[in-house]
mmCIF file of C-alpha atoms and ligand atoms in Angstrom:
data_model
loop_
_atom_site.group_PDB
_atom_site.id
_atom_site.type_symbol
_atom_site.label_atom_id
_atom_site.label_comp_id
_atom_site.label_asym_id
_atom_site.label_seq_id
_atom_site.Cartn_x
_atom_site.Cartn_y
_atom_site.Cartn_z
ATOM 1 C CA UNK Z 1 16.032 -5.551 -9.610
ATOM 2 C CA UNK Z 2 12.306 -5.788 -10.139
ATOM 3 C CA UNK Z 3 10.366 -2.735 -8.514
ATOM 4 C CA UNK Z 4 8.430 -3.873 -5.149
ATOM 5 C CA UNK Z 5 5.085 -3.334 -3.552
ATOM 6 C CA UNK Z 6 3.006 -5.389 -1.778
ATOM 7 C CA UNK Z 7 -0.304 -4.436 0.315
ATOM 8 C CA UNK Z 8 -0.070 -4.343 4.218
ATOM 9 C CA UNK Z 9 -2.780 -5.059 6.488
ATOM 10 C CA UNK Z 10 -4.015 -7.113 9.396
ATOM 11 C CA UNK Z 11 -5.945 -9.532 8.092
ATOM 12 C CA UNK Z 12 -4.530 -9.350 4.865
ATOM 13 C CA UNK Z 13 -4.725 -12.993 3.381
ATOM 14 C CA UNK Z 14 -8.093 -12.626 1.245
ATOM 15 C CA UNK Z 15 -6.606 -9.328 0.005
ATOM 16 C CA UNK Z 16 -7.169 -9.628 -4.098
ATOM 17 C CA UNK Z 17 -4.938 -6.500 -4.690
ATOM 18 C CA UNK Z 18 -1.909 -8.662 -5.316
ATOM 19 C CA UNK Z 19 -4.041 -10.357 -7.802
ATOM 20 C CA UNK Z 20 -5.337 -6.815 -9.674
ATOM 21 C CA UNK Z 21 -1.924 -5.297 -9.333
ATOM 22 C CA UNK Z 22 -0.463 -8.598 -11.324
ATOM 23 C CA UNK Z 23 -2.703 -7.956 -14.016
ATOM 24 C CA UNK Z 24 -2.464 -4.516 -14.439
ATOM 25 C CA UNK Z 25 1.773 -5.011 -14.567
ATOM 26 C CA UNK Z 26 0.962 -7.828 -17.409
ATOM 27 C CA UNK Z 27 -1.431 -5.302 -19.320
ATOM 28 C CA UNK Z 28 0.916 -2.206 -19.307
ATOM 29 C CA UNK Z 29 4.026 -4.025 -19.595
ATOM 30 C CA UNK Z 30 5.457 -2.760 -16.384
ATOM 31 C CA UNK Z 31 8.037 -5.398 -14.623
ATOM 32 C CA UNK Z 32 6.598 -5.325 -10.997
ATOM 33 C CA UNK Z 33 6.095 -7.442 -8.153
ATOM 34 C CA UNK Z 34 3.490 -7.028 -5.976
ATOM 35 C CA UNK Z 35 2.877 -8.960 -2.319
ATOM 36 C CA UNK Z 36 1.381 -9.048 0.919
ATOM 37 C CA UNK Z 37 2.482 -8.114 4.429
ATOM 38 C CA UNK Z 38 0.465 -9.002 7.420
ATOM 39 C CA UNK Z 39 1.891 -6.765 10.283
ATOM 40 C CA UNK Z 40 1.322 -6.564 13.685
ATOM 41 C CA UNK Z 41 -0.823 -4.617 15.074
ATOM 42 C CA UNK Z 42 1.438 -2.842 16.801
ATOM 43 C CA UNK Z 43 3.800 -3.287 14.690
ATOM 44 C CA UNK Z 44 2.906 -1.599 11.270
ATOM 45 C CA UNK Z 45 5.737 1.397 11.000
ATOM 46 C CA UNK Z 46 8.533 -1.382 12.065
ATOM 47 C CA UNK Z 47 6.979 -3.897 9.215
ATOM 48 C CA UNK Z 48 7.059 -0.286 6.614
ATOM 49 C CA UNK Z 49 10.366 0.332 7.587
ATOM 50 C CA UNK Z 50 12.149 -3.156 6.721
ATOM 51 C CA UNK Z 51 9.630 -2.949 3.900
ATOM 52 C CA UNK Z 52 11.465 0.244 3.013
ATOM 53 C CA UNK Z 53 15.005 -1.182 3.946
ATOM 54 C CA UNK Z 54 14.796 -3.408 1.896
ATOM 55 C CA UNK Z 55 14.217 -1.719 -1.528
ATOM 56 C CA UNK Z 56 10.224 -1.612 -1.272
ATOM 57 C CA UNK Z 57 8.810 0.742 -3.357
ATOM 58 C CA UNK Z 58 5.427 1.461 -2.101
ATOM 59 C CA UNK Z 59 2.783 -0.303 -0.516
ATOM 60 C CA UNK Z 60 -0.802 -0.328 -0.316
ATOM 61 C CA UNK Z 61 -2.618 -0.329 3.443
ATOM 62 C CA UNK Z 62 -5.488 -1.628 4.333
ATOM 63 C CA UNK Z 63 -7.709 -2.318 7.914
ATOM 64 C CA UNK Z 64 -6.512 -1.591 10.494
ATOM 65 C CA UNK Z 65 -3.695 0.562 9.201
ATOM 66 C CA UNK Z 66 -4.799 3.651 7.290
ATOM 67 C CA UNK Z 67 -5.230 6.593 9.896
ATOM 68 C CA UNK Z 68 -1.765 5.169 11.296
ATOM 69 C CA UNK Z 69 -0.489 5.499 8.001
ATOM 70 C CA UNK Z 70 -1.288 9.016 7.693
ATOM 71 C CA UNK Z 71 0.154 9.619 11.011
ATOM 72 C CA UNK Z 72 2.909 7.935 9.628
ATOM 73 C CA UNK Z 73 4.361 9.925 6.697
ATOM 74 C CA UNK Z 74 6.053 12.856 6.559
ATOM 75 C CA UNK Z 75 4.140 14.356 3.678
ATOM 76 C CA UNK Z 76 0.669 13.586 2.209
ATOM 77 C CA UNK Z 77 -1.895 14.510 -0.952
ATOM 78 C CA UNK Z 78 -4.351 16.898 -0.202
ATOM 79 C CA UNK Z 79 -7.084 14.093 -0.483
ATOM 80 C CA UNK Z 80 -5.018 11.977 2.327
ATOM 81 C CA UNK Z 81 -5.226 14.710 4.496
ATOM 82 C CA UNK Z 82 -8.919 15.576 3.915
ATOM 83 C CA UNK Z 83 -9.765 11.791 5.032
ATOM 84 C CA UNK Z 84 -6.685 11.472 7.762
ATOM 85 C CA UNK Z 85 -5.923 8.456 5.774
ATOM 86 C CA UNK Z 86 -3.700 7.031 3.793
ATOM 87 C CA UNK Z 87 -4.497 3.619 1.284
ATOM 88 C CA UNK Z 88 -1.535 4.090 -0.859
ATOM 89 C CA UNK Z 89 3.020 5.046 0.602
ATOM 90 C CA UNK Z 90 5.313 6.365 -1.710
ATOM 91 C CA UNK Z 91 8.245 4.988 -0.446
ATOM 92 C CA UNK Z 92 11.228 5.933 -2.795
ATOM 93 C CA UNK Z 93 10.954 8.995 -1.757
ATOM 94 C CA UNK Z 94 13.075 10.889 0.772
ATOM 95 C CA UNK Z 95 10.607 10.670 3.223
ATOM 96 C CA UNK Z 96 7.552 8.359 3.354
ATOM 97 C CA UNK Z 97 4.507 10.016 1.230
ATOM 98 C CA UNK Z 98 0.976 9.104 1.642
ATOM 99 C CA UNK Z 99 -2.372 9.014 -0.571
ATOM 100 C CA UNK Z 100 -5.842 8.381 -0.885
ATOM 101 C CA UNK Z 101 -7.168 6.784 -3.745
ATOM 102 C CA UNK Z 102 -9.944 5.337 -2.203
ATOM 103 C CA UNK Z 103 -12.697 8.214 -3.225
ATOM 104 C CA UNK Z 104 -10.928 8.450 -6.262
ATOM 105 C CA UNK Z 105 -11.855 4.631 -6.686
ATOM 106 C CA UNK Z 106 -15.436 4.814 -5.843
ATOM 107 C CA UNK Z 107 -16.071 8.359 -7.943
ATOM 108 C CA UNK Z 108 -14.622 6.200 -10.884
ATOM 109 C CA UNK Z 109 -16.169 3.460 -10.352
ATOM 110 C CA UNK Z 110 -19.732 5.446 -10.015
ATOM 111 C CA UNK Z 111 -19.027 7.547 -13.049
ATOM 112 C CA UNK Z 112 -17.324 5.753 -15.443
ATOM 113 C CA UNK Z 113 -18.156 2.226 -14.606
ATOM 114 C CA UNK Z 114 -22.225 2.774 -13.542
ATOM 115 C CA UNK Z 115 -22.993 5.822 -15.708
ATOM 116 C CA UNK Z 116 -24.197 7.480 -12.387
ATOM 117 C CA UNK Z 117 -23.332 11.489 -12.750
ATOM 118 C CA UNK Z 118 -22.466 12.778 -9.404
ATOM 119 C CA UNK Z 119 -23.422 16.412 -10.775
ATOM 120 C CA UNK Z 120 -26.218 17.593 -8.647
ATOM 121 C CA UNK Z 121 -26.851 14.965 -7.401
ATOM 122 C CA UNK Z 122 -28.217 14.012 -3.602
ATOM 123 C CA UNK Z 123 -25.812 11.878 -1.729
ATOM 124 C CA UNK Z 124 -26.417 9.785 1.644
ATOM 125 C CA UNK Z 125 -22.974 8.420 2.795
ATOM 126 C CA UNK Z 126 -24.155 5.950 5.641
ATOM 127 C CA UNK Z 127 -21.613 4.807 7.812
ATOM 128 C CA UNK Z 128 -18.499 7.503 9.722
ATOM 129 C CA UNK Z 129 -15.111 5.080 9.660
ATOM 130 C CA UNK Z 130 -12.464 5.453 8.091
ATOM 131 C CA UNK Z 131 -13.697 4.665 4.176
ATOM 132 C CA UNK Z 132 -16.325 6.951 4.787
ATOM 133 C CA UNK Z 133 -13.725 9.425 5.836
ATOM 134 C CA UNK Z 134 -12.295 8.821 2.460
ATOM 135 C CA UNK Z 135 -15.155 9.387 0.299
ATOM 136 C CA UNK Z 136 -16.294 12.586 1.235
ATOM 137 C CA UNK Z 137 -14.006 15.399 -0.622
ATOM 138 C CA UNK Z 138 -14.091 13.285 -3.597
ATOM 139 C CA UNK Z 139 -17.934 13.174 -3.868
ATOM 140 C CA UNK Z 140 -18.240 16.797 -3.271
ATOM 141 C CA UNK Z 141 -15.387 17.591 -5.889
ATOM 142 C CA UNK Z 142 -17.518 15.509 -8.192
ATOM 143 C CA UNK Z 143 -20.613 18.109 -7.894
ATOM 144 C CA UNK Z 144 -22.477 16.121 -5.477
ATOM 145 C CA UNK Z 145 -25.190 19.301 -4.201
ATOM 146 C CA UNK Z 146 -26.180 17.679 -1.056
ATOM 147 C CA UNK Z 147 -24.192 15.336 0.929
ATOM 148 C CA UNK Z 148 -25.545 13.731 4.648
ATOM 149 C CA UNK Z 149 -23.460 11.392 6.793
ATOM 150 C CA UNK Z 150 -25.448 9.756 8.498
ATOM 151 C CA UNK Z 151 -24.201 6.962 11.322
ATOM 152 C CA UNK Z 152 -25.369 4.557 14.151
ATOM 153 C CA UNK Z 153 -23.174 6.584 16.428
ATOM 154 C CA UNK Z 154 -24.721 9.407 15.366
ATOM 155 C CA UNK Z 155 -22.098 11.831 17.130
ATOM 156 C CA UNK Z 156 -19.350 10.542 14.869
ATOM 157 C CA UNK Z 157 -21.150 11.656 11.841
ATOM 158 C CA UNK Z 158 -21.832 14.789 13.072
ATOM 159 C CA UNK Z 159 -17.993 15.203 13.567
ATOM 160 C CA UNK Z 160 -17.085 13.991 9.909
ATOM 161 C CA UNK Z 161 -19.988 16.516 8.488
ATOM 162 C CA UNK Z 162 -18.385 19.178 10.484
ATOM 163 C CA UNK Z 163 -15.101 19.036 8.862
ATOM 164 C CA UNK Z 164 -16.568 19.663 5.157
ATOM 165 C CA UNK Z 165 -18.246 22.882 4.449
ATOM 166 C CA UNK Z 166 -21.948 22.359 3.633
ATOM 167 C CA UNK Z 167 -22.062 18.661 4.943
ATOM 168 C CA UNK Z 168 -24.906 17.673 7.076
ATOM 169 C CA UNK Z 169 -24.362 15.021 9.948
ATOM 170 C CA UNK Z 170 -27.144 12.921 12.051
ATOM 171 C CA UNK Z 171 -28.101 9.420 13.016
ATOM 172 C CA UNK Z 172 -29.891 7.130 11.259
ATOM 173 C CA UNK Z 173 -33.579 8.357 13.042
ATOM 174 C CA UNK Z 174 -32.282 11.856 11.477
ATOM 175 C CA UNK Z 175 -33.380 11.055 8.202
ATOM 176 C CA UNK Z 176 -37.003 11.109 8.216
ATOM 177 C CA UNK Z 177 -38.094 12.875 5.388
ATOM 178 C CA UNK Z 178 -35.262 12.621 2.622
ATOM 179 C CA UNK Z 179 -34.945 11.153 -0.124
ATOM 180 C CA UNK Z 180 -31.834 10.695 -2.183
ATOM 181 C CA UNK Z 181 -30.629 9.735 -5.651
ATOM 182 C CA UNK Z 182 -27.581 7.854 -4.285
ATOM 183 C CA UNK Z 183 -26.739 6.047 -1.023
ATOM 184 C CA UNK Z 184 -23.708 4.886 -0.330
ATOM 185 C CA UNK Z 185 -23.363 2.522 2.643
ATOM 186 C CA UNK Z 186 -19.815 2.728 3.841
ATOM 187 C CA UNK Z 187 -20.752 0.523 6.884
ATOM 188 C CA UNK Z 188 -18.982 -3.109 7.517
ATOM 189 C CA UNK Z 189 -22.630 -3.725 8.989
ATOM 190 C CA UNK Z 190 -23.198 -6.269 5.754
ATOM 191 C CA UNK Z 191 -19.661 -8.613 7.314
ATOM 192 C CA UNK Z 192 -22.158 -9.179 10.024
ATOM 193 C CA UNK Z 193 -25.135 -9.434 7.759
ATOM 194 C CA UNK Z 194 -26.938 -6.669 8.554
ATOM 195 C CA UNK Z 195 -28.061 -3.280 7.213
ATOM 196 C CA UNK Z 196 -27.664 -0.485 8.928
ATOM 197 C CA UNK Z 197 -30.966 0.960 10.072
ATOM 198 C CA UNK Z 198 -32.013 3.381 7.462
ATOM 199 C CA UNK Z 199 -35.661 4.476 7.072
ATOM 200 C CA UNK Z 200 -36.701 2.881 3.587
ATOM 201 C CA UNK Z 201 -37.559 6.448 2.255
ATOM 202 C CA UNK Z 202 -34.397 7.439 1.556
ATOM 203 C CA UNK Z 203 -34.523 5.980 -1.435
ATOM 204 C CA UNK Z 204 -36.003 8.294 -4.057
ATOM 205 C CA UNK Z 205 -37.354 6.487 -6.898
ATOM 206 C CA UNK Z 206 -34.606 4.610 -9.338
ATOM 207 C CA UNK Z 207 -32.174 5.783 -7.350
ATOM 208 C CA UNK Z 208 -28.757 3.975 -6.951
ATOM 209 C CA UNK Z 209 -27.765 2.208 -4.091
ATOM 210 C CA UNK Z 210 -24.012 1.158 -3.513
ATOM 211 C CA UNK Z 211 -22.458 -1.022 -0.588
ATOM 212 C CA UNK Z 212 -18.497 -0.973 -0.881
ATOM 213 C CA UNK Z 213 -18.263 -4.268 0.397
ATOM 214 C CA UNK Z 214 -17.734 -6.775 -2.405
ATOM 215 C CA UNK Z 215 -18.149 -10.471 -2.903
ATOM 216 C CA UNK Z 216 -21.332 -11.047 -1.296
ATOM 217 C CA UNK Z 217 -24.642 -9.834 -1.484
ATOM 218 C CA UNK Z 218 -25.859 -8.066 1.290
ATOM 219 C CA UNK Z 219 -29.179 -6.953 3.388
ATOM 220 C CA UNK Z 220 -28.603 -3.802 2.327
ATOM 221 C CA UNK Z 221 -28.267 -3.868 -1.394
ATOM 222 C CA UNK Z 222 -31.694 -6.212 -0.579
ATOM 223 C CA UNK Z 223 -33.222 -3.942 0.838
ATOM 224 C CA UNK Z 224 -32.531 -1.038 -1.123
ATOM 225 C CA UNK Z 225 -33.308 -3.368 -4.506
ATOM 226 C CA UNK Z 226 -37.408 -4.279 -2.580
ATOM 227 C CA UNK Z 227 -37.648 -0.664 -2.446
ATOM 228 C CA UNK Z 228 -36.791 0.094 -5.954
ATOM 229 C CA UNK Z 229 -33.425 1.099 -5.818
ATOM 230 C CA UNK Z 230 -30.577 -0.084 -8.740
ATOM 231 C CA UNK Z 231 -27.904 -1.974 -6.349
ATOM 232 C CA UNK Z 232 -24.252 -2.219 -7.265
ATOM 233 C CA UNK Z 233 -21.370 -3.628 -4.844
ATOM 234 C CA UNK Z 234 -17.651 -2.201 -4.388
ATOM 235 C CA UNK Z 235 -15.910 -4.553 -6.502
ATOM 236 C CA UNK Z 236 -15.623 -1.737 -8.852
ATOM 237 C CA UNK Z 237 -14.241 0.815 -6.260
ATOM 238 C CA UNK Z 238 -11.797 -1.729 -5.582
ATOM 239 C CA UNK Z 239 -10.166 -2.351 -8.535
ATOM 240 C CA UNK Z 240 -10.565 1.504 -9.471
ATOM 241 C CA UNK Z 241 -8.442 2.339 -6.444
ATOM 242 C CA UNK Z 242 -5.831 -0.252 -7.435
ATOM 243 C CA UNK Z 243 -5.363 1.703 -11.012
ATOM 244 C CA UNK Z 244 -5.399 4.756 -9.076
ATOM 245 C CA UNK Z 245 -2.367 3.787 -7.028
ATOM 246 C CA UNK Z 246 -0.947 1.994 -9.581
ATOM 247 C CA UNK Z 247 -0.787 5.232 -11.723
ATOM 248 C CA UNK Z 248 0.803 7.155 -8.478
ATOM 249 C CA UNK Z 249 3.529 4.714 -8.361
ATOM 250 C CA UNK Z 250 4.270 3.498 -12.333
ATOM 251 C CA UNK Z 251 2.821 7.144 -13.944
ATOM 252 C CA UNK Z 252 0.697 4.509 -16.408
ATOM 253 C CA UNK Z 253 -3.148 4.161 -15.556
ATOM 254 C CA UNK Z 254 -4.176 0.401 -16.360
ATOM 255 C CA UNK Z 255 -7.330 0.022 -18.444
ATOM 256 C CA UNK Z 256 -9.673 -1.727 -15.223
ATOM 257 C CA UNK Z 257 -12.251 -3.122 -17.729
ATOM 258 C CA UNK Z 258 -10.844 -6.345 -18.516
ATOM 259 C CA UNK Z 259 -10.099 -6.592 -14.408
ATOM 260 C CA UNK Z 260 -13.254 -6.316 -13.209
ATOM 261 C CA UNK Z 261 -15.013 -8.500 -15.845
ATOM 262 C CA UNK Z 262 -12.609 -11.373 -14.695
ATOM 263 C CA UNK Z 263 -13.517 -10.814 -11.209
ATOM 264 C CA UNK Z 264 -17.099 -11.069 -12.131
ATOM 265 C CA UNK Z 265 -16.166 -13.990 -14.248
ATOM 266 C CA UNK Z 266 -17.100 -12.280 -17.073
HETATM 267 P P1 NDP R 1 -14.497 1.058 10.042
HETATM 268 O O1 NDP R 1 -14.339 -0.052 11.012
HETATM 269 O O2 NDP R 1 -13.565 2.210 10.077
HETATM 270 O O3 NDP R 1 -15.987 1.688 10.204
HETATM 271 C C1 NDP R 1 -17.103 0.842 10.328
HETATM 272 C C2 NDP R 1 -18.381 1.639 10.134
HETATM 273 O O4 NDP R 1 -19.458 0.697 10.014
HETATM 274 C C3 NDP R 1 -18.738 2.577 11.288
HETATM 275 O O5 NDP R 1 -19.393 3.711 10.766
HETATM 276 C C4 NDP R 1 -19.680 1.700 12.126
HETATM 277 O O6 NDP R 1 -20.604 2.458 12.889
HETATM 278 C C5 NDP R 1 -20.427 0.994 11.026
HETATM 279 N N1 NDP R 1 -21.049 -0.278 11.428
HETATM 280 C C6 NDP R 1 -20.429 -1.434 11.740
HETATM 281 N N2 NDP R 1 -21.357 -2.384 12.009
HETATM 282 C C7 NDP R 1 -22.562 -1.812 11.854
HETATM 283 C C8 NDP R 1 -23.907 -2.273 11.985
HETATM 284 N N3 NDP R 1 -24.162 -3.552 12.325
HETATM 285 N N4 NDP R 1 -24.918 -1.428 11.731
HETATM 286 C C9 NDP R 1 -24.663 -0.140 11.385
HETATM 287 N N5 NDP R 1 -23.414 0.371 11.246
HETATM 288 C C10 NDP R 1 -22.381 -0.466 11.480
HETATM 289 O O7 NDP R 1 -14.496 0.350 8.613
HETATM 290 P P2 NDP R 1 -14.143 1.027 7.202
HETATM 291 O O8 NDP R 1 -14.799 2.368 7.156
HETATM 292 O O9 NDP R 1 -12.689 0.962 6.943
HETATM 293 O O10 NDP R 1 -14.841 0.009 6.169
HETATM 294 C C11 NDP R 1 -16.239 0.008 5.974
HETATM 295 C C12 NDP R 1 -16.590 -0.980 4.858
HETATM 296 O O11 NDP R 1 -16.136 -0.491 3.600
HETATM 297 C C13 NDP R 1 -15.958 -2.372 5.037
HETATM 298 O O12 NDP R 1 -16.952 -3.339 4.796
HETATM 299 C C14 NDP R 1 -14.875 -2.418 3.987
HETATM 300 O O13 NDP R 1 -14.674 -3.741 3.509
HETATM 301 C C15 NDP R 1 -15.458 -1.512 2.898
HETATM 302 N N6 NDP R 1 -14.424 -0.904 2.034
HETATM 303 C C16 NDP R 1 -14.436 -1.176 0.688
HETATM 304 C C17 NDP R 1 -13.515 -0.594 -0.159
HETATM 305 C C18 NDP R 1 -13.566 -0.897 -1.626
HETATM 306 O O14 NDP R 1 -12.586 -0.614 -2.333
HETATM 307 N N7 NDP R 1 -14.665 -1.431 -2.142
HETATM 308 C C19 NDP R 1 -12.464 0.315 0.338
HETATM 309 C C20 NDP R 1 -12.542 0.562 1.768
HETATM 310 C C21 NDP R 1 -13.482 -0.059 2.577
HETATM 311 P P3 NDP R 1 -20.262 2.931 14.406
HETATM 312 O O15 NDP R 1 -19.402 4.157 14.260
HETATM 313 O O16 NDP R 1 -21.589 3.227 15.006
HETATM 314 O O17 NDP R 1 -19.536 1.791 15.059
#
């Protein structure tokens, strides 16, 4: 029987993972099938389970699931447990495993897609849910010398700082004063159409400015290009943390090139 995973979420119909995973089975030769599961939302460990039952191999979650995910299996990656998150289940094991491949995704994506070298580098991670949760270890693994959360609830930021050595936390008024060479905005402000409030100096001359939404421009990456800054959306992150979880489950990492030029229609 063809090996099974599909991505499980709540909305999940506009997820393009089934799409990316199709083309990364077609590109490494791997005989997978790959679909979508919108659960309940009370209702995700039952919809896992039959998943599970059924000869599922693994699935992928997305909104709302991912800190109930984590809650959810039995044994986790050191990088799930860092963000209390889980984006990617293991489930042919004896007990359900959980990962993170989300930071994995967006160091990647920075890296080895944008030619941005997180070495040194100083890092403003706006936003405190749960993909900001997700980033964090993986941009200070990557050398990142300062990191600030910063968040319109600025207590929640202050709480994700304190659970990484050497992170600041504040709210968005906090930031007077700082520039920084990349700013992440790991808000959904920009599904709304807005930006979240940051003072325009934080970003330091030809710096780089990355919103992980994708498929629209938003008032952020606007308003970070009007004040200089080199904009880039998450498309990249996504399909980076597709290959990621692909190589957990198949031990093969797809080339993502050729993926994310077709999604630019390139
Ligand atoms: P959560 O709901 O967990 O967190 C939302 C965050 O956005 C909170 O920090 C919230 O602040 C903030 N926020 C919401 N609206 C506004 C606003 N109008 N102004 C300022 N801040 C706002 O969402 P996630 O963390 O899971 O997702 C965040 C974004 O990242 C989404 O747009 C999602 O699509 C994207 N994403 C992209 C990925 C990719 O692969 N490219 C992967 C994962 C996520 P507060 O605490 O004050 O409410």
């Amino acid at each position: 029987m063809t090996d099974r995973y599909a991505v499980i979420g709540n909305p999940v119909a506009h997820s393009r993972s089934p799409w990316i995973h199709a083309e990364f089975a077609r590109a490494t030769g791997q005989a997978i099938e790959y679909g979508q599961i919108e659960a309940p939302l009370d209702g995700f460990a039952r919809a896992v389970e039959e998943f599970r039952a059924s000869g599922g191999k693994g699935l992928n979650v997305t909104l709302p699931f991912k800190e109930e995910a984590f809650r959810y299996c039995a044994d986790s990656s050191s990088r799930a447990r860092a963000a209390e998150a889980v984006n990617t289940l293991v489930l042919e094991r004896a007990a359900p495993y959980g990962d993170n491949t989300d930071g994995a995704g967006l160091v990647r994506d920075l890296e080895a897609n944008l030619g941005f070298s997180l070495g040194g580098k100083r890092v403003l991670l706006a936003g405190a849910g749960g993909a900001a949760r997700g980033v964090v270890e993986p941009l200070l693994a990557a050398g990142a010398a300062r990191l600030v959360v910063a968040n319109r609830t600025a207590t929640k930021a202050r709480a994700l700082a304190a659970r990484f050595a050497g992170v600041h936390g504040c709210g968005y008024d906090g930031l007077a004063g700082e520039a920084f060479e990349l700013v992440v905005n790991a808000t959904s402000a920009g599904l709304s159409n807005e930006a979240p409030a940051l003072p325009r100096s934080v970003f330091r001359d030809g710096c780089l400015a990355y919103d992980m939404l994708y498929g629209r421009d938003t008032p952020f990456l606007a308003m970070a290009r009007a004040a200089g800054a080199r904009a880039s959306d998450g498309l990249g992150m996504l399909v980076e943390q597709a290959a990621e979880s692909f190589l957990v489950w198949r031990g093969v990492r797809p080339d993502t090139a050729p993926v994310l030029a077709k999604l630019r229609g390139r």
